[in-house]
PDB file of C-alpha atoms and ligand atoms in Angstrom:
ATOM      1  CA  UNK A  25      36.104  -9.155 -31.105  1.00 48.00           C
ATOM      2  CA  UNK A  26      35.835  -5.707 -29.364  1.00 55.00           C
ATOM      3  CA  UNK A  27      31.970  -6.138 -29.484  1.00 52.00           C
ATOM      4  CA  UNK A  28      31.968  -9.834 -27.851  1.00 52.00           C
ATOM      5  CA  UNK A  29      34.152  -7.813 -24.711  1.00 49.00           C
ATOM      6  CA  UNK A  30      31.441  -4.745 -24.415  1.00 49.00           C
ATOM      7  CA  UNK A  31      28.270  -7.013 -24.424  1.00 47.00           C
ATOM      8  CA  UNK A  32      28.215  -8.689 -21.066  1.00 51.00           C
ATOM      9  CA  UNK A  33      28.518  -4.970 -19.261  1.00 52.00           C
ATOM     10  CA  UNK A  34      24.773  -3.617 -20.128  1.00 51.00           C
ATOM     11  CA  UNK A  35      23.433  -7.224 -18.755  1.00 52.00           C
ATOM     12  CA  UNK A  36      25.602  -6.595 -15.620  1.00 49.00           C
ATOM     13  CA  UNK A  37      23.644  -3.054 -14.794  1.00 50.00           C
ATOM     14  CA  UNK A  38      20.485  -4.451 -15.875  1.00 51.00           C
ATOM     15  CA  UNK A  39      20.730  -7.182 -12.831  1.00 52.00           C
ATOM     16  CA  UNK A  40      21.864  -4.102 -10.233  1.00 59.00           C
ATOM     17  CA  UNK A  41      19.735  -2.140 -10.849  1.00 68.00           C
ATOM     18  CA  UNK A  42      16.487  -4.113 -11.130  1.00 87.00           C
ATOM     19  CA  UNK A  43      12.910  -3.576  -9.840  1.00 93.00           C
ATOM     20  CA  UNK A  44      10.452  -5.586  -8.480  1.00 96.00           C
ATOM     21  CA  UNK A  45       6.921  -5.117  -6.860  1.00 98.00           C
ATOM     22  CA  UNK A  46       6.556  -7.132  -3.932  1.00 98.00           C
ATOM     23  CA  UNK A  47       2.775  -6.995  -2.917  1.00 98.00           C
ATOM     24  CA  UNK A  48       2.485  -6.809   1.162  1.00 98.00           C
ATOM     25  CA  UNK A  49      -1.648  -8.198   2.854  1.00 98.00           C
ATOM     26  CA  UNK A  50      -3.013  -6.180   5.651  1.00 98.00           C
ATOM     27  CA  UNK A  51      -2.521  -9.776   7.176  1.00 98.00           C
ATOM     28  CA  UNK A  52       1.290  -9.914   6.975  1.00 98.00           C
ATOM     29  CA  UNK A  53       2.474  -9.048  10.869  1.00 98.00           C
ATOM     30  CA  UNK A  54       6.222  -9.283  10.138  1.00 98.00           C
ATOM     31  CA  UNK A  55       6.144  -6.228   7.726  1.00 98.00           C
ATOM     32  CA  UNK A  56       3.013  -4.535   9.148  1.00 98.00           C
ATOM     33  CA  UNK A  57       2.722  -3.402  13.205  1.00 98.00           C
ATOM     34  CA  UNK A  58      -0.416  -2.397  14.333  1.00 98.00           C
ATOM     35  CA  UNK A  59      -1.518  -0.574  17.770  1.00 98.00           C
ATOM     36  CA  UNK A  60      -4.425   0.661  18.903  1.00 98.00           C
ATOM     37  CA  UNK A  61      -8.094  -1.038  18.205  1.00 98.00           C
ATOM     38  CA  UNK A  62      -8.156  -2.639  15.590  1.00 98.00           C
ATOM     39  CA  UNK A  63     -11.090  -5.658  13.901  1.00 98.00           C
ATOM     40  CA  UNK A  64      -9.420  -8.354  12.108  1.00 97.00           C
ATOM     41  CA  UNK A  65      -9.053  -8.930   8.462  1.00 97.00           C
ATOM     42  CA  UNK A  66     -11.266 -12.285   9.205  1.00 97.00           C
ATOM     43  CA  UNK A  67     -14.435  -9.711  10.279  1.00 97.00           C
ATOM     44  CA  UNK A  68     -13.810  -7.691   6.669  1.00 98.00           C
ATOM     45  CA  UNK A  69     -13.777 -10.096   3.844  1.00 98.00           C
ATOM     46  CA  UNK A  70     -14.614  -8.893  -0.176  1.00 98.00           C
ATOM     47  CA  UNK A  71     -13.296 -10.115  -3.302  1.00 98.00           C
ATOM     48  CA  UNK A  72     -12.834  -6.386  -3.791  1.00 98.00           C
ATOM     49  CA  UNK A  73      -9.741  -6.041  -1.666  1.00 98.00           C
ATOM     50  CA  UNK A  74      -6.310  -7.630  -2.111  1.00 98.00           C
ATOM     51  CA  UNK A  75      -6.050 -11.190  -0.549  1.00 98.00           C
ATOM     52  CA  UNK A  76     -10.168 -11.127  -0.016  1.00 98.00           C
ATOM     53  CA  UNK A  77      -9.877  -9.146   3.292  1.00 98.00           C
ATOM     54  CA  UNK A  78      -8.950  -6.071   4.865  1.00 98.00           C
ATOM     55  CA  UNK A  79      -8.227  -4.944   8.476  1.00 98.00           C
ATOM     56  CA  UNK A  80      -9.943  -1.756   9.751  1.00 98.00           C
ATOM     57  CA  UNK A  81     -10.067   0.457  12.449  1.00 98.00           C
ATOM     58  CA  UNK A  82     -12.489   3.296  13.816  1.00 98.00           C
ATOM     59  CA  UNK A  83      -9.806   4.267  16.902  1.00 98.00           C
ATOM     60  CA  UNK A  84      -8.245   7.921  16.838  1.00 98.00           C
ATOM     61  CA  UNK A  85      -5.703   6.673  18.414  1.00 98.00           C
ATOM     62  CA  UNK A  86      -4.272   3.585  16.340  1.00 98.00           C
ATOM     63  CA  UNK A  87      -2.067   3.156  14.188  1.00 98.00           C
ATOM     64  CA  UNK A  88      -0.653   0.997  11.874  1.00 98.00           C
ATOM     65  CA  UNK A  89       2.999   1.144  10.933  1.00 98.00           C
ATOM     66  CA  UNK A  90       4.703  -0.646   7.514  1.00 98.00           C
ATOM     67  CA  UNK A  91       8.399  -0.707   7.488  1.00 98.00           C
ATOM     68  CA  UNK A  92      10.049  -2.218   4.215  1.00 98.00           C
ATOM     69  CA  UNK A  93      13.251  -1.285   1.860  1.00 97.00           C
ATOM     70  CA  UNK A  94      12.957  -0.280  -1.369  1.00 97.00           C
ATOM     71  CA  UNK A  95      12.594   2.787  -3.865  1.00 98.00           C
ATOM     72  CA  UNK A  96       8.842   2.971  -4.263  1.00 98.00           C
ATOM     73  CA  UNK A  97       5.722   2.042  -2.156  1.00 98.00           C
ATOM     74  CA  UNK A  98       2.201   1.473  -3.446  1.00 98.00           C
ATOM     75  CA  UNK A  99      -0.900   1.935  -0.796  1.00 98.00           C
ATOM     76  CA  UNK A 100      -3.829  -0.050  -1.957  1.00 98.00           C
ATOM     77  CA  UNK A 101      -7.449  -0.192  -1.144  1.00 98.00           C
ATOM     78  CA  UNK A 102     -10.908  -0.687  -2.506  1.00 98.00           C
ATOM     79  CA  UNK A 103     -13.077   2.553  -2.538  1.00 98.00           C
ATOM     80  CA  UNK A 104     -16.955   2.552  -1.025  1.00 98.00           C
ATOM     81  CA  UNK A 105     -19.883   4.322  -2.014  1.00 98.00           C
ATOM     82  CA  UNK A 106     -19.836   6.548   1.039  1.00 98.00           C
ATOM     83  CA  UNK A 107     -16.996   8.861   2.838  1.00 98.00           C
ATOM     84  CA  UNK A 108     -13.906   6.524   3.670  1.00 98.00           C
ATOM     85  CA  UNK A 109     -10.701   8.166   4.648  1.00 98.00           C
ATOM     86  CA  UNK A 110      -7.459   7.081   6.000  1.00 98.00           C
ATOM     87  CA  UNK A 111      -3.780   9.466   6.458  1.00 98.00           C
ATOM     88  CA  UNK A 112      -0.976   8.376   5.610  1.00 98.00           C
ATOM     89  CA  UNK A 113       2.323   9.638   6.163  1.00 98.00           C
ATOM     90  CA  UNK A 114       5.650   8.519   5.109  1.00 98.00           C
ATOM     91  CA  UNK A 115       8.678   8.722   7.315  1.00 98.00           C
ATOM     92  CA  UNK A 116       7.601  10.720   9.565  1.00 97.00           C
ATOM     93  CA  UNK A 117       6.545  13.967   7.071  1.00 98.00           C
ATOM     94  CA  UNK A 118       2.902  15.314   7.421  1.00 98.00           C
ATOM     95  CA  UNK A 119       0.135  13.320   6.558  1.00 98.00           C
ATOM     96  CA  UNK A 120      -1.736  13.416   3.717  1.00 98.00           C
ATOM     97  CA  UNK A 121      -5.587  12.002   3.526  1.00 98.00           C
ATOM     98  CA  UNK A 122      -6.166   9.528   1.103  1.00 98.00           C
ATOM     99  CA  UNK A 123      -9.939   9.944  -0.054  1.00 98.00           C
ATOM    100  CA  UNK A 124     -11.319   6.018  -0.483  1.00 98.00           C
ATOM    101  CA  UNK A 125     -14.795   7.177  -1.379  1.00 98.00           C
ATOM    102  CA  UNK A 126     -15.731   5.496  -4.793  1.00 98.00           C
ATOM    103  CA  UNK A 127     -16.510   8.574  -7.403  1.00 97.00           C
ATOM    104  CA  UNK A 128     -18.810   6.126  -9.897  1.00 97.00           C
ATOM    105  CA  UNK A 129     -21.043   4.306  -7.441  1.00 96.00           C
ATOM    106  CA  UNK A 130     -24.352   5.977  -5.987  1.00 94.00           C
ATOM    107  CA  UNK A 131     -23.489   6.469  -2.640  1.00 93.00           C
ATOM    108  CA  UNK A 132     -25.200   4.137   0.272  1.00 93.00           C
ATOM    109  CA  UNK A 133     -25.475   4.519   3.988  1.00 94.00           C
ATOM    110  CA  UNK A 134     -22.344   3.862   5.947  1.00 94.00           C
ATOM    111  CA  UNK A 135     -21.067   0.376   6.798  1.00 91.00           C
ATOM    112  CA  UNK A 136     -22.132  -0.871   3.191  1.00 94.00           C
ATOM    113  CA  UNK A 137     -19.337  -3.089   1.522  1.00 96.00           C
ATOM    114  CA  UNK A 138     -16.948  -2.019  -0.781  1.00 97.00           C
ATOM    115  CA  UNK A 139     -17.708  -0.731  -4.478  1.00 98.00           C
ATOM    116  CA  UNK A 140     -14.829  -0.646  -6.046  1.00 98.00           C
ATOM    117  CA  UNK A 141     -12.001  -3.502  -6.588  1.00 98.00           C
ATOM    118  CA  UNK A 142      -8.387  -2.455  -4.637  1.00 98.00           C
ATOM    119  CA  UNK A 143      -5.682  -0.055  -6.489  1.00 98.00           C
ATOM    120  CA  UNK A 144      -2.974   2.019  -6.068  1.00 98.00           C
ATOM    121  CA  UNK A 145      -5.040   4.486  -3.996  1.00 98.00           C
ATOM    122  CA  UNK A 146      -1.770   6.724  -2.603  1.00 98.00           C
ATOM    123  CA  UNK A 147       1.923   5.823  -4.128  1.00 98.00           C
ATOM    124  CA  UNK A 148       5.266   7.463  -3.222  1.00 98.00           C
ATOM    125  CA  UNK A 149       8.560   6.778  -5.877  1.00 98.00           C
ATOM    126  CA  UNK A 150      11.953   7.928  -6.608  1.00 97.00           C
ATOM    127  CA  UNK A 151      12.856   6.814  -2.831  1.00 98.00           C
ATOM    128  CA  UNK A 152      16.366   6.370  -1.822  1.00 98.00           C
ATOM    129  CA  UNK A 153      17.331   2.255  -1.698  1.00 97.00           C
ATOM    130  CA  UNK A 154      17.061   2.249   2.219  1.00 98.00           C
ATOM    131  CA  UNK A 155      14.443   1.631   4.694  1.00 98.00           C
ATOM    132  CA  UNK A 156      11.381   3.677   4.940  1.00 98.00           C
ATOM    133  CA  UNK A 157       8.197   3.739   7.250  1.00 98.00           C
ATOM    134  CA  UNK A 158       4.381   4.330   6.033  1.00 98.00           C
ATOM    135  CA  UNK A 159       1.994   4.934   9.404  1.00 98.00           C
ATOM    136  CA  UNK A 160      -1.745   4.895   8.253  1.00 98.00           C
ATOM    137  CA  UNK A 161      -3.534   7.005  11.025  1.00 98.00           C
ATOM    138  CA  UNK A 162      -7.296   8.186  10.913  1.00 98.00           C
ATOM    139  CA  UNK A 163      -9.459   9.973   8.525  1.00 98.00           C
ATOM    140  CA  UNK A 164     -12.663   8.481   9.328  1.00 97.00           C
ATOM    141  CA  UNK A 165     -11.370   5.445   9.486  1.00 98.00           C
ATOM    142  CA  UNK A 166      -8.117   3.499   9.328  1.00 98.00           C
ATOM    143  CA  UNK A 167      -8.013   0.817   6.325  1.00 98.00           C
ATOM    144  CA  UNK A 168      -5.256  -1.105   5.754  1.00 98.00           C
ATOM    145  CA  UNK A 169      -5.487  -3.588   2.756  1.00 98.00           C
ATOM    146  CA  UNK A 170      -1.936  -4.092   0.652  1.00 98.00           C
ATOM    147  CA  UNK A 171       1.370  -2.260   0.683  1.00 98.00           C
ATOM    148  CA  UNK A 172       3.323  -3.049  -2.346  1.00 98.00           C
TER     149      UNK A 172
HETATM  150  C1  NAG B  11      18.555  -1.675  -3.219  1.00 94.66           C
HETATM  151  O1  NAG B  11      19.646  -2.155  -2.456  1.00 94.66           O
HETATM  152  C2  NAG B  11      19.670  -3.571  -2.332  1.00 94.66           C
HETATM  153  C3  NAG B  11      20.837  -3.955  -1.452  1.00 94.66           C
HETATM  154  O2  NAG B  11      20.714  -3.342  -0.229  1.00 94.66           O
HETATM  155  C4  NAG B  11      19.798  -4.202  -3.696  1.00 94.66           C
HETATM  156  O3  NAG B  11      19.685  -5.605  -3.573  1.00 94.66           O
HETATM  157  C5  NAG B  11      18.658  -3.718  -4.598  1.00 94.66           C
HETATM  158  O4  NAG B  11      18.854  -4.197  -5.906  1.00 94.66           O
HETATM  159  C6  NAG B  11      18.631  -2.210  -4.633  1.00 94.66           C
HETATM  160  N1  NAG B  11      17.464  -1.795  -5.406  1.00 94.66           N
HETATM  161  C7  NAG B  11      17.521  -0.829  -6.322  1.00 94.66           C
HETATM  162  C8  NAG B  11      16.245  -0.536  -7.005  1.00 94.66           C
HETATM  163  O5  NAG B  11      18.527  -0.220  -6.611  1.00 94.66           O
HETATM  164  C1  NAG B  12       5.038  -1.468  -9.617  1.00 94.66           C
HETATM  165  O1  NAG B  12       3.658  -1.141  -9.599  1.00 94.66           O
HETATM  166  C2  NAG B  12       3.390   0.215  -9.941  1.00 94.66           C
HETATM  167  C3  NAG B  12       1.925   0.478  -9.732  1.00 94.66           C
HETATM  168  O2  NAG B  12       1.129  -0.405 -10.447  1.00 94.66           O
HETATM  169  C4  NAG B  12       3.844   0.469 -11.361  1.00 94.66           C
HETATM  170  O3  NAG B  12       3.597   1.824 -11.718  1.00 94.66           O
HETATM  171  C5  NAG B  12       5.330   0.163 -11.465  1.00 94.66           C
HETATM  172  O4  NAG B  12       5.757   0.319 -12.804  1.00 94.66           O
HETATM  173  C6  NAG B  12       5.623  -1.248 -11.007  1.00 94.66           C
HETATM  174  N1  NAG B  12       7.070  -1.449 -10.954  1.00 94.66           N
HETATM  175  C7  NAG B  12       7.659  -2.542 -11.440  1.00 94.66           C
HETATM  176  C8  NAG B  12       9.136  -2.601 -11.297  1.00 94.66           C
HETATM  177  O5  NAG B  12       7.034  -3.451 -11.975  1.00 94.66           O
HETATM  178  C1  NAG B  13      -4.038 -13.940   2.524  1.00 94.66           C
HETATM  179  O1  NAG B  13      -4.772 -13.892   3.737  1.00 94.66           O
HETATM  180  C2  NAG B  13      -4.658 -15.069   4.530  1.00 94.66           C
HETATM  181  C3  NAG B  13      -5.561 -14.889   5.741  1.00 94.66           C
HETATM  182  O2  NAG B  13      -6.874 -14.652   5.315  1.00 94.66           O
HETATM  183  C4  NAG B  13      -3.227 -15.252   4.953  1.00 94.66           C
HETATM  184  O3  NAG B  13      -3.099 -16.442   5.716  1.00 94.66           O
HETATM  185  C5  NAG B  13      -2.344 -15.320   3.726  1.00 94.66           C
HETATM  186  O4  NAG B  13      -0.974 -15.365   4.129  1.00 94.66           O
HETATM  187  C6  NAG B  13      -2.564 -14.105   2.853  1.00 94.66           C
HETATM  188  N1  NAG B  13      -1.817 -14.234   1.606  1.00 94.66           N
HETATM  189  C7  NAG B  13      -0.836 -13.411   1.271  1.00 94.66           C
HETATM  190  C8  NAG B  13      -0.245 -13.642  -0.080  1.00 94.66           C
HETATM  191  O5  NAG B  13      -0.434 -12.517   2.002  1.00 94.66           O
HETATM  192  C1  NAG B  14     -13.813  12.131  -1.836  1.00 94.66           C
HETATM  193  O1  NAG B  14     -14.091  11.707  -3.154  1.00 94.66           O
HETATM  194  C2  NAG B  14     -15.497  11.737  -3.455  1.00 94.66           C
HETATM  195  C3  NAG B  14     -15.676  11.079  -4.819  1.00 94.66           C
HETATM  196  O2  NAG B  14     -14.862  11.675  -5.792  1.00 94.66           O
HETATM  197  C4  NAG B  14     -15.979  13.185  -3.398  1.00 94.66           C
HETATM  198  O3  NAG B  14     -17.372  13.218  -3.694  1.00 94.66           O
HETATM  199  C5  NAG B  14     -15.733  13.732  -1.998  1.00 94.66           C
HETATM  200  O4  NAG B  14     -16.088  15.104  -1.975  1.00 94.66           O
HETATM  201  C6  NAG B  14     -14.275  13.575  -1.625  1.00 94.66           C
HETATM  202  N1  NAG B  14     -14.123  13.918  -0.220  1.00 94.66           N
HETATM  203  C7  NAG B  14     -13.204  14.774   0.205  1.00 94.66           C
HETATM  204  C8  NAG B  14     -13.159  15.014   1.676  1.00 94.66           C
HETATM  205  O5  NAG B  14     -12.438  15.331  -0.560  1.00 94.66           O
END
């Protein structure tokens, strides 16, 4: 009898506190601002990145600025087989550059296509529930693929 009363509590704080991954394309404007120069997704397509495309830019001046609540966020890109480099920074702290160069593929001249398929190339966790910003500024270059 007492057990039948204690059961339906561990199923309540299962539901409140559950996680999800909710995968964001470089192509999604609502949850992704961009200034600066940028080239369109359309002009960058490889089944390598998420969603077939990704959107790039070579201006030291852009940016591109995801805003989204949650607990966790997930950068990810392809790699290349040359030097690819983008910052990132979350809520306004210092940057940190995220090396996209892919470490098993002979390297090739600049402007080759991707090597490697997309992944979780920079990750933050253990966020407070509220709403955070990511900016991706440049390394070499600015690549934005998926935000999850
Ligand atoms: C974060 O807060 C929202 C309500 O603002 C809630 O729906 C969600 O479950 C919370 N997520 C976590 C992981 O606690
Ligand atoms: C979300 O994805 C990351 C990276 O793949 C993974 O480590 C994490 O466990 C996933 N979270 C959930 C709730 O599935
Ligand atoms: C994938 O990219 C296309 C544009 O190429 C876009 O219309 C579509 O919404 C994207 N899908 C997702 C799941 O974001
Ligand atoms: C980026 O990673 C590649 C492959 O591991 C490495 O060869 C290169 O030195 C790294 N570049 C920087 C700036 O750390």
């Amino acid at each position: 009898m007492r057990l039948f009363f204690l059961l339906p509590l561990p199923a309540l704080l299962h539901v409140v506190h559950a996680q999800q991954n909710v995968t964001i394309d470089d192509t999604d404007f609502a949850m992704i601002t961009y200034s600066g120069i940028w080239e369109a997704s359309s002009t960058h397509r490889s089944p390598l990145d998420y969603n077939g495309s990704h959107t790039l830019s070579s201006d030291s001046a852009a940016s591109a600025t995801f805003t989204f609540t949650g607990v966790a966020v997930y950068y990810l890109s392809p790699r290349w087989p040359y030097a690819v480099s983008t910052r990132l920074s979350l809520d306004g702290e210092p940057s940190t550059l995220v090396n996209l160069t892919d470490p098993n593929a002979a390297t090739t001249s600049p402007g080759q296509p991707e090597s490697a398929l997309y992944s979780v190339a920079w990750s933050r966790t253990d966020l407070a529930n509220q709403t955070h910003t990511v900016v991706a500024t440049i390394g070499n270059y600015i690549i934005v693929d998926g935000f999850m």
